[in-house]
Coordinates of C-alpha atoms in Angstrom, one line a residue:
X21 CA 104.4 86.1 87.2
X22 CA 106.4 86.2 84.0
X23 CA 107.9 89.4 82.5
X24 CA 107.8 89.8 78.8
X25 CA 111.5 89.2 78.2
X26 CA 111.2 85.8 80.0
X27 CA 108.3 84.6 78.0
X28 CA 109.1 82.0 75.3
X29 CA 108.8 83.2 71.7
X30 CA 105.8 80.9 71.3
X31 CA 103.8 80.1 74.5
X32 CA 100.8 77.8 74.5
X33 CA 98.7 77.3 77.6
X34 CA 97.8 73.7 76.6
X35 CA 96.8 71.4 73.8
X36 CA 93.7 71.4 71.6
X37 CA 92.4 68.0 70.7
X38 CA 89.9 68.4 67.8
X39 CA 86.4 67.3 68.5
X40 CA 86.3 65.5 65.2
X41 CA 89.2 64.0 63.2
X42 CA 89.7 62.5 59.8
X43 CA 91.2 59.2 58.6
X44 CA 91.2 58.6 54.8
X45 CA 88.6 61.4 54.5
X46 CA 86.3 59.7 57.0
X47 CA 85.2 61.9 59.9
X48 CA 85.0 60.4 63.3
X49 CA 84.7 61.6 66.9
X50 CA 88.0 62.1 68.6
X51 CA 88.2 60.1 71.9
X52 CA 90.9 62.5 73.2
X53 CA 88.6 65.5 73.0
X54 CA 88.5 67.0 76.5
X55 CA 87.1 69.8 78.7
X56 CA 90.0 72.1 78.0
X57 CA 89.5 71.7 74.2
X58 CA 85.8 72.3 74.7
X59 CA 86.5 75.6 76.5
X60 CA 88.5 76.7 73.5
X61 CA 85.6 76.0 71.2
X62 CA 83.3 77.8 73.7
X63 CA 85.6 80.8 73.6
X64 CA 85.4 80.8 69.8
X65 CA 81.6 81.0 70.3
X66 CA 82.1 83.9 72.7
X67 CA 80.8 82.1 75.7
X68 CA 81.4 84.3 78.7
X69 CA 82.4 81.4 81.0
X70 CA 85.2 80.3 78.6
X71 CA 86.4 83.9 78.1
X72 CA 86.6 84.5 81.9
X73 CA 88.4 81.1 82.4
X74 CA 91.2 82.0 80.1
X75 CA 91.3 85.6 81.2
X76 CA 91.8 84.5 84.8
X77 CA 94.7 82.2 83.8
X78 CA 96.5 84.7 81.7
X79 CA 96.0 87.6 84.2
X80 CA 97.7 85.4 86.8
X81 CA 100.6 84.4 84.5
X82 CA 101.5 87.6 82.8
X83 CA 103.3 90.6 84.4
X84 CA 101.7 94.1 84.6
X85 CA 104.3 95.9 82.4
X86 CA 104.1 98.1 79.3
X87 CA 103.0 95.5 76.7
X88 CA 100.9 96.0 73.6
X89 CA 98.3 93.3 72.8
X90 CA 97.4 92.3 69.2
X91 CA 95.1 89.5 68.1
X92 CA 95.5 87.2 65.1
X93 CA 92.4 88.0 63.0
X94 CA 89.7 85.6 61.8
X95 CA 90.2 83.8 58.5
X96 CA 87.1 85.7 57.3
X97 CA 87.8 89.1 55.8
X98 CA 86.8 92.1 57.8
X99 CA 85.4 90.0 60.7
X100 CA 85.4 92.5 63.6
X101 CA 84.1 90.3 66.4
X102 CA 85.6 87.1 67.9
X103 CA 86.0 85.4 71.2
X104 CA 89.7 85.8 71.2
X105 CA 89.3 89.6 70.7
X106 CA 86.9 89.7 73.6
X107 CA 89.4 87.7 75.7
X108 CA 92.1 90.2 74.8
X109 CA 89.9 93.1 75.7
X110 CA 89.2 91.8 79.2
X111 CA 92.8 91.0 79.7
X112 CA 93.9 94.5 78.7
X113 CA 91.4 96.0 81.2
X114 CA 92.9 93.8 84.0
X115 CA 96.3 95.6 83.9
X116 CA 97.1 99.3 84.0
X117 CA 100.1 99.2 81.7
X118 CA 98.6 97.1 78.8
X119 CA 98.1 98.9 75.5
X120 CA 95.1 98.0 73.3
X121 CA 96.0 97.2 69.7
X122 CA 93.6 94.3 69.5
X123 CA 92.3 95.3 66.1
X124 CA 95.6 96.5 64.7
X125 CA 95.7 93.5 62.3
X126 CA 92.8 93.1 59.9
X127 CA 92.1 90.4 57.4
X128 CA 91.3 92.0 54.0
X129 CA 90.9 88.8 52.1
X130 CA 89.2 85.6 53.3
X131 CA 91.4 82.5 53.4
X132 CA 90.1 78.9 53.6
X133 CA 90.3 77.0 56.8
X134 CA 92.3 73.9 57.1
X135 CA 90.8 70.8 55.5
X136 CA 92.0 67.3 55.1
X137 CA 91.8 67.8 51.3
X138 CA 93.2 71.3 50.8
X139 CA 95.5 71.2 53.7
X140 CA 96.9 74.4 55.3
X141 CA 97.1 77.9 53.8
X142 CA 100.7 78.9 53.5
X143 CA 102.3 81.5 55.7
X144 CA 102.7 83.8 52.6
X145 CA 98.9 83.4 51.8
X146 CA 98.1 84.7 55.3
X147 CA 100.8 87.4 55.0
X148 CA 99.2 88.7 51.8
X149 CA 95.7 88.7 53.2
X150 CA 96.3 90.7 56.4
X151 CA 97.2 94.4 56.8
X152 CA 98.5 96.5 59.7
X153 CA 95.9 99.2 60.3
X154 CA 97.8 101.5 62.8
X155 CA 101.6 101.3 62.8
X156 CA 101.9 104.0 65.5
X157 CA 100.3 101.6 68.1
X158 CA 103.0 99.0 67.6
X159 CA 106.2 100.9 66.6
X160 CA 109.1 100.1 68.9
X161 CA 106.7 98.2 71.3
X162 CA 106.8 94.8 72.9
X163 CA 103.9 92.9 71.4
X164 CA 102.0 89.9 72.7
X165 CA 100.2 88.4 69.8
X166 CA 97.2 86.3 71.0
X167 CA 95.6 83.4 69.1
X168 CA 93.1 80.8 70.1
X169 CA 94.3 77.6 68.3
X170 CA 97.8 77.1 66.8
X171 CA 97.8 74.3 64.2
X172 CA 100.3 74.9 61.5
X173 CA 101.4 78.2 63.0
X174 CA 101.3 79.8 59.5
X175 CA 98.8 82.6 60.4
X176 CA 100.5 83.5 63.7
X177 CA 103.9 83.6 62.0
X178 CA 102.6 85.7 59.2
X179 CA 101.2 88.2 61.7
X180 CA 104.5 88.2 63.6
X181 CA 106.3 89.1 60.3
X182 CA 103.8 91.9 59.6
X183 CA 104.2 93.4 63.0
X184 CA 108.0 93.2 62.9
X185 CA 108.0 94.7 59.4
X186 CA 105.8 97.5 60.8
X187 CA 108.4 98.4 63.4
X188 CA 107.5 96.3 66.5
X189 CA 110.4 95.9 68.9
X190 CA 109.7 92.2 69.7
X191 CA 106.7 89.9 69.2
X192 CA 105.8 87.0 71.4
X193 CA 103.0 84.6 70.4
X194 CA 100.6 83.4 73.1
X195 CA 98.0 80.9 72.1
X196 CA 95.4 79.0 74.1
X197 CA 95.9 75.6 72.6
X198 CA 98.3 73.9 70.2
X199 CA 96.6 71.3 68.1
X200 CA 97.7 67.7 68.7
X201 CA 96.2 64.6 67.3
X202 CA 96.7 60.9 66.6
X203 CA 100.0 59.2 67.4
X204 CA 101.6 62.6 68.1
X205 CA 100.0 62.4 71.6
X206 CA 101.8 59.2 72.6
X207 CA 105.0 60.5 70.9
X208 CA 104.8 63.7 73.0
X209 CA 104.4 61.7 76.2
X210 CA 107.5 59.6 75.2
X211 CA 109.4 62.8 74.5
X212 CA 108.7 64.1 78.0
X213 CA 109.9 60.9 79.6
X214 CA 113.0 60.8 77.5
X215 CA 113.8 64.4 78.4
X216 CA 113.5 63.5 82.1
X217 CA 116.0 60.7 81.7
X218 CA 118.4 62.9 79.7
X219 CA 118.1 65.7 82.3
X220 CA 118.8 63.3 85.2
X221 CA 121.7 61.7 83.4
X222 CA 123.3 65.1 82.4
X223 CA 122.7 66.5 85.9
X224 CA 124.3 63.6 87.6
X225 CA 127.3 63.8 85.3
X226 CA 127.6 67.5 85.9
X227 CA 127.3 67.0 89.7
X228 CA 130.0 64.3 89.6
X229 CA 132.4 66.5 87.7
X230 CA 131.8 69.4 90.1
X231 CA 132.5 67.1 93.1
X232 CA 135.6 65.6 91.6
X233 CA 137.0 69.2 91.0
X234 CA 135.9 70.2 94.5
X235 CA 137.8 67.3 96.1
X236 CA 140.9 68.1 94.1
X237 CA 140.7 71.7 95.2
X238 CA 140.4 70.6 98.9
X239 CA 143.3 68.2 98.5
X240 CA 145.5 70.8 97.0
X241 CA 144.5 73.3 99.7
X242 CA 145.2 70.7 102.5
X243 CA 148.6 70.0 101.0
X244 CA 149.4 73.8 101.0
X245 CA 148.1 74.4 104.5
X246 CA 149.7 71.4 106.1
X247 CA 153.1 72.7 104.9
X248 CA 152.5 75.6 107.2
X249 CA 152.5 73.3 110.2
X250 CA 155.4 71.7 112.0
X251 CA 156.0 68.3 110.4
X252 CA 155.9 66.7 113.9
X253 CA 152.6 68.4 114.8
X254 CA 150.5 65.3 114.2
X255 CA 147.6 66.6 116.3
X256 CA 147.5 69.8 114.3
X257 CA 147.6 67.9 111.0
X258 CA 144.7 65.7 112.3
X259 CA 142.6 68.7 113.3
X260 CA 143.3 70.4 110.0
X261 CA 142.3 67.2 108.1
X262 CA 139.1 66.9 110.2
X263 CA 138.2 70.6 109.7
X264 CA 138.7 70.5 105.9
X265 CA 137.0 67.2 105.5
X266 CA 134.0 68.6 107.4
X267 CA 133.9 71.7 105.1
X268 CA 134.3 69.4 102.0
X269 CA 131.4 67.2 103.1
X270 CA 129.3 70.2 103.8
X271 CA 129.8 71.6 100.3
X272 CA 129.2 68.2 98.7
X273 CA 125.9 67.9 100.6
X274 CA 124.9 71.3 99.3
X275 CA 125.7 70.2 95.8
X276 CA 123.6 67.0 96.2
X277 CA 120.7 69.0 97.7
X278 CA 120.8 71.5 94.9
X279 CA 120.9 68.8 92.3
X280 CA 118.0 66.9 93.9
X281 CA 116.0 70.2 93.9
X282 CA 116.7 70.7 90.2
X283 CA 115.6 67.1 89.4
X284 CA 112.4 67.5 91.5
X285 CA 111.5 70.8 89.8
X286 CA 112.2 69.4 86.3
X287 CA 110.0 66.4 87.1
X288 CA 107.2 68.6 88.3
X289 CA 107.4 70.5 85.0
X290 CA 107.2 67.2 83.2
X291 CA 104.1 66.2 85.2
X292 CA 102.6 69.6 84.4
X293 CA 103.2 68.8 80.7
X294 CA 101.7 65.4 81.0
X295 CA 98.6 66.8 82.6
X296 CA 98.3 69.5 80.0
X297 CA 98.3 66.9 77.3
X298 CA 95.3 65.4 79.0
X299 CA 93.6 68.8 79.3
X300 CA 94.1 68.8 83.1
X301 CA 95.5 72.2 83.8
X302 CA 97.9 74.4 81.8
X303 CA 101.5 75.0 81.1
X304 CA 103.2 77.8 83.0
X305 CA 105.4 80.1 80.8
X306 CA 108.6 79.0 82.4
X307 CA 108.0 75.3 81.7
X308 CA 111.1 74.1 79.8
X309 CA 109.1 71.5 78.0
X310 CA 107.3 74.1 75.9
X311 CA 110.2 74.3 73.5
X312 CA 109.9 70.5 72.9
X313 CA 106.1 70.3 72.6

């Protein structure tokens, strides 16, 4: 499980493909809409199955340590009930050290949802429409700020600012799904593949440089040690050469083994990211591709 300080600043479990999309103000069904995206919509509707699904994942991925949980409030003013708040409530009950500050942030002025015509509400509009109700709950605390869908990120970032201004020690955002649509899906798959190639290339260069340096060190050490032998002791020189060559090859094999493991692990994270894009599974918090997606 992941400790708070190892969580990325923004962690999303997967990707939300909108059920409907728009092109030139024409609404159409999104062919990329999948079961994972449906579960997020079900959670918004407070469906127990969806709530328990996400609660089981987050319980497994997050460490039981002193952490305060806050939820991004609904866009509707003074809306006290939501699926994401229910999820946070169950999550808090699952760990002994979690602190309940779910309702610490309250929307006091309704803001419009995203629309293809009006676009997104700015981060400042969200900031001005939300208040911190109880500063004592969050002062000098590590905060996990939970949201269901992250699209522009304006509401979550506004909430992060509000909590930081109110004295929070550090705020990490955890959302269930990051909105993705259209050509961005194919671009994201391409980014993953390019990152794999870059990683393999950089790793091979690094390994090659390490091995070159290692061989130089062994050569220098051999030259130093051979001087300690009698110059006519050919057998001793041969044994020393064999011994050191064996040690050198052993270290080089370990380097290659370590590099192969790093490549394999990175590729598995890449496969995890590909699967998450299709709604098949979720991203683990230590997946390095999160920062690129």
